C-alpha cells in the first residue's frame, strides 16, 4: 500500500473538504491532534520519504469533477456500505483507498455521505498509531517531532490560506459587482456606437430615398384630394426609380414593399370612386330612360310627318300616273334617317359623366387590374338589375304611375350599358349586356302576358303598347334584340281586339239608345262638314231650306238619323286603334280588315236593329212604330253602302305599303270581298227591319180591309153607289199615301220593294176575298163596285210613280174585267184567254161562278140580267170543270 505523508494528507483534506462545506469537526480536530502529537524527530527523513512518495501525490486536476471521483470510489467500495457502520471488509477497502492517492477523494466523500466518520476515524487512529510507531522506528524521536512541527506549520498555513481565500472571494465579489456596471457602461457605449453608425447609414439612405418619400407623400396627398390621375402619374415616377442601386439594402427593400402598398391604395381609392360612379348610374337610369323615350317619341313624330308626306306623294303619283309607293319610300327613308340622327341622347344633359369611367379604366389598366374591374362592374350591375328589374305588381292598374317609371329605369339601365361598352372600347363586353337583357326581356314579357289578362279597358293596352313601342325603338337603336318584347305585344293583341270590340259594341249601343230615330237636320256648315262630308254621306240628302244659323247655308235634312255618323266614326276609331296597335305590314292590315268586318257583320248590324227586338218577339208585329222601323231601314242601308268607304279607310292607313303588297290578290280583292260580306250582313238586318215595317203597314192595312170586307155587299139589291169606290178603299188609299210619303227617306229600291210588298198583299187579299167562307152568294153587279175600288187603287199606284206597281192588281183586274164584261164566254177560248186573261185562276173563277148559283132556285142575277147570261154561266162552269 503506498505511503501517504501528513502533508499530503492535509492537502487531500483541503481538496476533499471545500471551503464553506461543513464536515464532522470533531473527527477532523482529533485527527490533527494525533498527527501533531506524533511528530517525527527527523525532518530530513520525512522529506526524503515525501520525495520518494511524490509520484503518489493526488491532485484534483486529475479528475474533471466530483462525479468522476465519486463514481470511482463507489466502484471500488461497492454497494455494501451501511449508514453509520462499516464492516471489516469495507474499512479495509476504504482505508486502502485513502492510502491510495488516486482514490482518496471518492473514499472520503463516501464516508461523509454514509455518516461513518467515527468508525473510520477509529480505524484511522489505529493506522496512525501504527504509522507513528513506524516513523519513530525509522526516523527517531527528533525527526518525528520536526515532522509534527511541520505539520502544525502546515495547518497554520492552511488556516491563513483559508483566510486569504475568503478575502479573495470577497474581493472577487466586489470586483464582479463593479465589473457589471463597467460592462453595462461598455455595452451602452457599444450600443450607442451602433446607433451612431445606423444613424449615419440611415441619413445616407434617407438622403437617397428623399425623392421616393416625397413621391409617396405626393401620392397620398393626391389620393386624399381624389386626384387619381395625378396620383397614378406620381406612382409611375416612383416605379421608375432604381431602388436596386441604393446603398441601404434595407431601405431599398422597404421601398420595394411600398410599391404594391401604394398600388393597392390607388386601386382601393379608384374602386371607391368607381363604386360611386356605378351608384350614380343606378340613380340616373330612370332619367336616361325618360330622355331616351322622349328622343324616340320625337323621332316617331318625324316619321309620322314623313308618312304623311309619303301619302301625299302617293296620291300625287296616282294622279300623275306614276307607280304608287316609289316616291314616298324615298321621302320616308330620308325623314327616318333625320329622325334617327336627331334622337341621340346627350348624356351630359342627364348628368352622366363618362370621364370618371375613362379615368378608372386608365388607372386599372396601368395597374394591371382590368380583369378585376370588369368582374366587379359586372357583379355590381347584375346585383342592381336583380333588384331594380323586378316588375311591379298590378302595374296595369296604373300604367303612368307604376309601369312607365319601371320601364324608364330598365331602358336607362341598358342604354347606359351600351354607352359604357362603347366608351370603354370593349373592356366591358356588350355580350354581357345582351345576356342580361335577354333574361330581363323574358321576365318582362311573362309579366306583361300575366297582367294583361286582368285589363278591362282598351286604353290601358294602347298606353302599354305606346310605352313598349318607345322602349323597343330605343333599344333597337342601341342594338338590343326586342323580339321577345314585341312578341309579348303580339300575344296580348287578341285580348286587345276582344276588349276593343266589346267597348265598340258598348259605344254603338249607347249611341243607338240615345238616338231619336228621326232624320238628321244639319243647320251649320261645320256640322255638315263633320257629319256629312267627312263620312261621304252627301248623296243621302232629302231636302234643304234656309238655315236660321247661317244665311249662306241652307238647313239640310238627311235621310239617316244622327246615330249613323257616330257609328261610322266608331268604326273608323276601331280601325285606327287596331292599326295603331299593329305594325305597318300587310298581315296587320288584314288583321284590321278582319276585325272591322267582324264588328260590322256581327256587332253593328245586330246593334242597329236592337230597338226592333222587342217587337220581333211579338207575334205579328202590330205594335212596331213605323217611324222606328223605317229609320232603322234607312240607317242600315246607309251603313251598308258605307262599308266600302270604311274598308277604304283601312287601306288609307297602310298607304306606305310596297306596290307588291297592294296587289289585287293581296289587297283590293280582299277588301272588296269583305265589303260584300259586310254589306250582306246589313242587307239582312235591313230586310228584317223591312219585314217589321211591312208587318206594321200590313197590320193597319188588314185592319182597314177587315172592316171593309165586313161592310162589303157581295149581293147588292140595287145599283146605288156603284159608281164610287168603297169607303174602306178610300181610307186605305189615304193611309197608304200618308205612309208611303214617309218612305222618301228610304233608298229608291227599298222604297219600291215596300210598295210592291204592300200592293201585292192588298191585291192578294182582294183577289182571295170571294173565297171567304163568310161570302155565301155573289151577284155579278158586286164586281162593278169592286171595279171602282180597283180603279182607286190603280190610280194610287200610278200616283206613286213606282214602275210596274199597277201590275200588282193584274190578276184581279182581269177577273173583274171578265165578270163585268157583256159576255164571259171568251174565257173558254184558249187563245183569247192567253192574251186577255192570262192571270185568271180558273179554280177561283169556278168558285165565284158556283157561289153565284143558288142550289134551290138557280142563279141569282140582277133584274137586268138576261137568261142568256145564265146560259153562259152554266156553259162556262161546265167547261171550267173539264179544264180544272
Short mmCIF file of N, CA, C and O in Angstrom, two decimals, residues 288 290-299 302 336-350 415 418 473-474 476-478:
data_model
loop_
_atom_site.label_atom_id
_atom_site.label_comp_id
_atom_site.label_asym_id
_atom_site.label_seq_id
_atom_site.Cartn_x
_atom_site.Cartn_y
_atom_site.Cartn_z
N UNK A 288 -82.27 58.73 -67.69
CA UNK A 288 -81.75 58.36 -69.01
C UNK A 288 -82.83 57.67 -69.83
O UNK A 288 -83.00 57.95 -71.03
N UNK A 290 -86.05 58.01 -69.51
CA UNK A 290 -87.05 59.03 -69.87
C UNK A 290 -86.57 59.85 -71.05
O UNK A 290 -87.34 60.14 -71.99
N UNK A 291 -85.30 60.23 -71.03
CA UNK A 291 -84.75 61.01 -72.15
C UNK A 291 -84.73 60.19 -73.43
O UNK A 291 -85.01 60.70 -74.52
N UNK A 292 -84.44 58.89 -73.30
CA UNK A 292 -84.44 58.03 -74.49
C UNK A 292 -85.84 57.92 -75.07
O UNK A 292 -86.03 57.92 -76.30
N UNK A 293 -86.86 57.79 -74.20
CA UNK A 293 -88.23 57.73 -74.68
C UNK A 293 -88.63 59.02 -75.38
O UNK A 293 -89.30 59.00 -76.43
N UNK A 294 -88.24 60.15 -74.80
CA UNK A 294 -88.57 61.44 -75.42
C UNK A 294 -87.90 61.56 -76.78
O UNK A 294 -88.52 62.03 -77.75
N UNK A 295 -86.66 61.12 -76.86
CA UNK A 295 -85.96 61.17 -78.15
C UNK A 295 -86.63 60.26 -79.16
O UNK A 295 -86.78 60.63 -80.34
N UNK A 296 -87.06 59.08 -78.70
CA UNK A 296 -87.74 58.17 -79.60
C UNK A 296 -89.09 58.72 -80.03
O UNK A 296 -89.52 58.54 -81.18
N UNK A 297 -89.77 59.41 -79.12
CA UNK A 297 -91.06 59.99 -79.46
C UNK A 297 -90.90 61.10 -80.50
O UNK A 297 -91.68 61.21 -81.44
N UNK A 298 -89.88 61.92 -80.34
CA UNK A 298 -89.60 62.95 -81.35
C UNK A 298 -89.26 62.31 -82.69
O UNK A 298 -89.69 62.80 -83.74
N UNK A 299 -88.53 61.22 -82.64
CA UNK A 299 -88.22 60.51 -83.88
C UNK A 299 -89.49 59.96 -84.52
O UNK A 299 -89.64 60.00 -85.74
N UNK A 302 -91.35 62.67 -86.36
CA UNK A 302 -90.75 62.93 -87.66
C UNK A 302 -91.10 61.84 -88.67
O UNK A 302 -91.33 62.10 -89.84
N UNK A 336 -86.71 59.36 -92.00
CA UNK A 336 -86.38 58.44 -90.92
C UNK A 336 -84.93 58.59 -90.51
O UNK A 336 -84.57 58.52 -89.34
N UNK A 337 -84.06 58.78 -91.52
CA UNK A 337 -82.64 58.99 -91.21
C UNK A 337 -82.46 60.26 -90.38
O UNK A 337 -81.70 60.28 -89.41
N UNK A 338 -83.18 61.30 -90.76
CA UNK A 338 -83.12 62.54 -89.98
C UNK A 338 -83.64 62.33 -88.57
O UNK A 338 -83.11 62.87 -87.61
N UNK A 339 -84.69 61.52 -88.44
CA UNK A 339 -85.26 61.26 -87.12
C UNK A 339 -84.26 60.50 -86.25
O UNK A 339 -84.09 60.79 -85.07
N UNK A 340 -83.58 59.53 -86.84
CA UNK A 340 -82.62 58.77 -86.04
C UNK A 340 -81.45 59.65 -85.60
O UNK A 340 -80.97 59.55 -84.48
N UNK A 341 -80.99 60.50 -86.50
CA UNK A 341 -79.86 61.35 -86.14
C UNK A 341 -80.22 62.37 -85.08
O UNK A 341 -79.39 62.77 -84.28
N UNK A 342 -81.47 62.81 -85.06
CA UNK A 342 -81.89 63.80 -84.08
C UNK A 342 -82.34 63.18 -82.78
O UNK A 342 -82.61 63.88 -81.81
N UNK A 343 -82.41 61.85 -82.70
CA UNK A 343 -82.90 61.20 -81.49
C UNK A 343 -81.82 60.69 -80.58
O UNK A 343 -82.10 59.92 -79.66
N UNK A 344 -80.55 61.07 -80.81
CA UNK A 344 -79.47 60.63 -79.96
C UNK A 344 -79.56 61.31 -78.60
O UNK A 344 -79.99 62.46 -78.50
N UNK A 345 -79.09 60.60 -77.56
CA UNK A 345 -79.17 61.12 -76.20
C UNK A 345 -77.88 61.83 -75.86
O UNK A 345 -76.79 61.31 -76.08
N UNK A 346 -77.99 63.03 -75.31
CA UNK A 346 -76.83 63.74 -74.79
C UNK A 346 -76.74 63.41 -73.30
O UNK A 346 -77.48 63.92 -72.48
N UNK A 347 -75.79 62.50 -72.96
CA UNK A 347 -75.70 62.02 -71.59
C UNK A 347 -75.30 63.13 -70.63
O UNK A 347 -75.59 63.04 -69.44
N UNK A 348 -74.65 64.14 -71.14
CA UNK A 348 -74.26 65.22 -70.24
C UNK A 348 -75.47 65.97 -69.69
O UNK A 348 -75.45 66.48 -68.57
N UNK A 349 -76.54 66.04 -70.47
CA UNK A 349 -77.73 66.76 -70.03
C UNK A 349 -78.44 66.03 -68.89
O UNK A 349 -79.14 66.65 -68.11
N UNK A 350 -78.27 64.72 -68.82
CA UNK A 350 -78.90 63.96 -67.74
C UNK A 350 -77.93 63.66 -66.62
O UNK A 350 -78.28 62.94 -65.67
N UNK A 415 -79.50 51.27 -71.89
CA UNK A 415 -78.89 52.33 -72.70
C UNK A 415 -77.53 52.71 -72.12
O UNK A 415 -76.55 52.90 -72.85
N UNK A 418 -74.99 50.03 -72.92
CA UNK A 418 -74.45 50.20 -74.28
C UNK A 418 -73.46 51.35 -74.34
O UNK A 418 -72.40 51.24 -74.98
N UNK A 473 -88.16 50.75 -79.60
CA UNK A 473 -87.47 51.59 -80.57
C UNK A 473 -86.14 52.07 -80.04
O UNK A 473 -85.13 52.08 -80.76
N UNK A 474 -86.11 52.48 -78.77
CA UNK A 474 -84.85 52.95 -78.18
C UNK A 474 -83.85 51.81 -78.07
O UNK A 474 -82.65 51.99 -78.35
N UNK A 476 -83.77 49.15 -79.94
CA UNK A 476 -83.34 48.80 -81.29
C UNK A 476 -82.20 49.70 -81.75
O UNK A 476 -81.25 49.24 -82.40
N UNK A 477 -82.28 50.97 -81.42
CA UNK A 477 -81.20 51.88 -81.78
C UNK A 477 -79.90 51.53 -81.08
O UNK A 477 -78.82 51.79 -81.61
N UNK A 478 -80.01 50.95 -79.90
CA UNK A 478 -78.81 50.52 -79.18
C UNK A 478 -78.33 49.14 -79.60
O UNK A 478 -77.30 48.67 -79.10
#
